[in-house]
mmCIF file of C-alpha atoms in Angstrom:
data_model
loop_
_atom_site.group_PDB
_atom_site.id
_atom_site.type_symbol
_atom_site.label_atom_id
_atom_site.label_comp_id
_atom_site.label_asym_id
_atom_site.label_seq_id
_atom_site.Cartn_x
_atom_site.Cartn_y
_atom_site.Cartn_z
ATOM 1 C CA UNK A 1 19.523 -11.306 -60.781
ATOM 2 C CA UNK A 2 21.624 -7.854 -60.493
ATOM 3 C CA UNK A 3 18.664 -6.078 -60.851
ATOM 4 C CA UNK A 4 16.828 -8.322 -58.189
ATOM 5 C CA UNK A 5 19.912 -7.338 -55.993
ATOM 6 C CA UNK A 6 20.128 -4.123 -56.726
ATOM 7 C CA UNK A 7 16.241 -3.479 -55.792
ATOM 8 C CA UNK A 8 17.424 -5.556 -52.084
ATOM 9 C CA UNK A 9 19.957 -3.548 -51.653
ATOM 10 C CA UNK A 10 18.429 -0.165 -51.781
ATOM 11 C CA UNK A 11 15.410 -1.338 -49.951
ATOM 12 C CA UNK A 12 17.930 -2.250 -47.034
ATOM 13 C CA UNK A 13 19.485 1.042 -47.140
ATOM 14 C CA UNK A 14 16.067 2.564 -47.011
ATOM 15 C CA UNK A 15 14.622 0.762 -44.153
ATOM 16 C CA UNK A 16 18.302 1.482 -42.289
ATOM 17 C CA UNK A 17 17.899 5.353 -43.003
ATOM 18 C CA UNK A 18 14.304 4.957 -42.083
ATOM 19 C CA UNK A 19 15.421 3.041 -38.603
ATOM 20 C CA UNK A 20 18.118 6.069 -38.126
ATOM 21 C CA UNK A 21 15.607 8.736 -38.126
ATOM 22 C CA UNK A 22 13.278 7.053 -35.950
ATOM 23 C CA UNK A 23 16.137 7.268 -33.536
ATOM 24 C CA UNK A 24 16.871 10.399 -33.935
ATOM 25 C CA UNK A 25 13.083 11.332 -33.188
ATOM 26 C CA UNK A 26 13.149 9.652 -29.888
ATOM 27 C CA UNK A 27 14.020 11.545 -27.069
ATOM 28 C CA UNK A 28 16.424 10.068 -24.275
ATOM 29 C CA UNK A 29 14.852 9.966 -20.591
ATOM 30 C CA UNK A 30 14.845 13.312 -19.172
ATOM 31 C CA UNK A 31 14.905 15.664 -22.842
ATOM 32 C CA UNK A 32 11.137 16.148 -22.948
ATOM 33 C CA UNK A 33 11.269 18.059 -19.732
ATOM 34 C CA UNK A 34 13.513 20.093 -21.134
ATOM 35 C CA UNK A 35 11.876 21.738 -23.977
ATOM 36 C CA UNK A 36 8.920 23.163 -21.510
ATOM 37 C CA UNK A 37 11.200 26.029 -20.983
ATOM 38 C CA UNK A 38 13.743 25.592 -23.836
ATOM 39 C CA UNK A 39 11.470 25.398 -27.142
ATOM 40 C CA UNK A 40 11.898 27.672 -29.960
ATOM 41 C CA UNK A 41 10.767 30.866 -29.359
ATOM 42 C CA UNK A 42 10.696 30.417 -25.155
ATOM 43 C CA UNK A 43 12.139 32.986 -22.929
ATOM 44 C CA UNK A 44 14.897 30.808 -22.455
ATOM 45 C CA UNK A 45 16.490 30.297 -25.771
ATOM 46 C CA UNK A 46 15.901 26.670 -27.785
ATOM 47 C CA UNK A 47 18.419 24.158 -27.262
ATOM 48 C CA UNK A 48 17.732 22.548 -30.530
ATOM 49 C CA UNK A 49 20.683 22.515 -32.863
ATOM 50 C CA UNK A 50 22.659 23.991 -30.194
ATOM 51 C CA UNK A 51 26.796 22.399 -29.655
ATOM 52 C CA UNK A 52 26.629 19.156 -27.436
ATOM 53 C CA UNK A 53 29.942 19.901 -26.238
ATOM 54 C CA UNK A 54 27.639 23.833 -24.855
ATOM 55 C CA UNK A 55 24.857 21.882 -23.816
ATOM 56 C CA UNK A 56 27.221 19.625 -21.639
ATOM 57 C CA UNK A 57 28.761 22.148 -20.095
ATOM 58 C CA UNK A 58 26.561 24.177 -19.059
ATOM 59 C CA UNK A 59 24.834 21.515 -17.252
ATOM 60 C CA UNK A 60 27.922 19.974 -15.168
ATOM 61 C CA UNK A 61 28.165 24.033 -14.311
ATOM 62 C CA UNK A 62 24.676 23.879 -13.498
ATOM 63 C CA UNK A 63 25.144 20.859 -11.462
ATOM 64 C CA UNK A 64 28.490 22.021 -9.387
ATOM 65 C CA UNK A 65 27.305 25.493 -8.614
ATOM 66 C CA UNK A 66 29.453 27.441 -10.442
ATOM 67 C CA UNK A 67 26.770 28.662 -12.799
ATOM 68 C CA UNK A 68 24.464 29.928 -10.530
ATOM 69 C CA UNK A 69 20.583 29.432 -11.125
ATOM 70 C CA UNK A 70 17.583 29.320 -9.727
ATOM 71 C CA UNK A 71 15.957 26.368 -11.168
ATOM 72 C CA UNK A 72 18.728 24.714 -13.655
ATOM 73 C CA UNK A 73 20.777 24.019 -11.106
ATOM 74 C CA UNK A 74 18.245 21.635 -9.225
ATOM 75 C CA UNK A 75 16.957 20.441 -12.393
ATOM 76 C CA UNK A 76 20.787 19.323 -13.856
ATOM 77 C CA UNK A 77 21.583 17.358 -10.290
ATOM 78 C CA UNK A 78 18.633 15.110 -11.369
ATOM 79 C CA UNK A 79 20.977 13.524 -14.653
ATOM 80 C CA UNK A 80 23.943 12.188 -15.068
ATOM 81 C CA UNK A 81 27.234 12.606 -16.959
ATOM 82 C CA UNK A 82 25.928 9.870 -19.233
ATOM 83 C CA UNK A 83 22.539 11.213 -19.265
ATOM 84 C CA UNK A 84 23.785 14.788 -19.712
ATOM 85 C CA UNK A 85 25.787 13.960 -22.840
ATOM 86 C CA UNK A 86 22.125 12.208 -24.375
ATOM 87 C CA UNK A 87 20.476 14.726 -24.046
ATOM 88 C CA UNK A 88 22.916 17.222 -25.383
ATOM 89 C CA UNK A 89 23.579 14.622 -28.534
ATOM 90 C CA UNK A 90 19.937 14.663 -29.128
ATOM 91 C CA UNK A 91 19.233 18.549 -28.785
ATOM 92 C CA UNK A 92 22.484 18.902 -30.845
ATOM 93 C CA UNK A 93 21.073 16.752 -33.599
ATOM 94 C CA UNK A 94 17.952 18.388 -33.963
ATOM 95 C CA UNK A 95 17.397 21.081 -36.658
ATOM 96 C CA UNK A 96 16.562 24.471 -34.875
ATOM 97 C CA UNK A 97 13.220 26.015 -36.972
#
């Protein structure tokens, strides 16, 4: 019986860790557009790994002006505060290679 539990319990843990990842891979709305100019190795440095408290920031700069741009600027109108922090959470939690 303990081992029967034992065996459920670290299959449950497993399939949660498994679910967590899987989250973790999935991009929120608007992220993929991002890496077309911010992979590794782009001109434009790779936001992977990168703070989420930087990645916010720079994008409510982006968005009031007072970073000036010529693309960002359009491109960080187009999300939200809550979509901004997403995205950063997800670049954030990705490993930069």
């Amino acid at each position: 019986m303990r081992a029967a539990r034992a065996v459920a319990l670290a299959l449950a843990a497993l399939a949660s860790a498994s679910g967590a990842r899987a989250a973790e891979m999935r991009a929120p709305p608007g992220a993929s557009s991002c890496t077309g100019c911010h992979a590794q190795g782009a001109a434009m440095g790779a936001l992977k790994g990168r703070p989420e408290a930087e990645i916010v920031a720079a994008l409510a700069a982006f968005r009031s002006g007072e970073r000036p741009a010529t693309l960002m600027n359009r491109v960080a109108k187009g999300f939200d505060e809550a979509e901004s922090r997403a995205i950063a959470a997800w670049f954030a939690a990705q490993e930069a290679r």
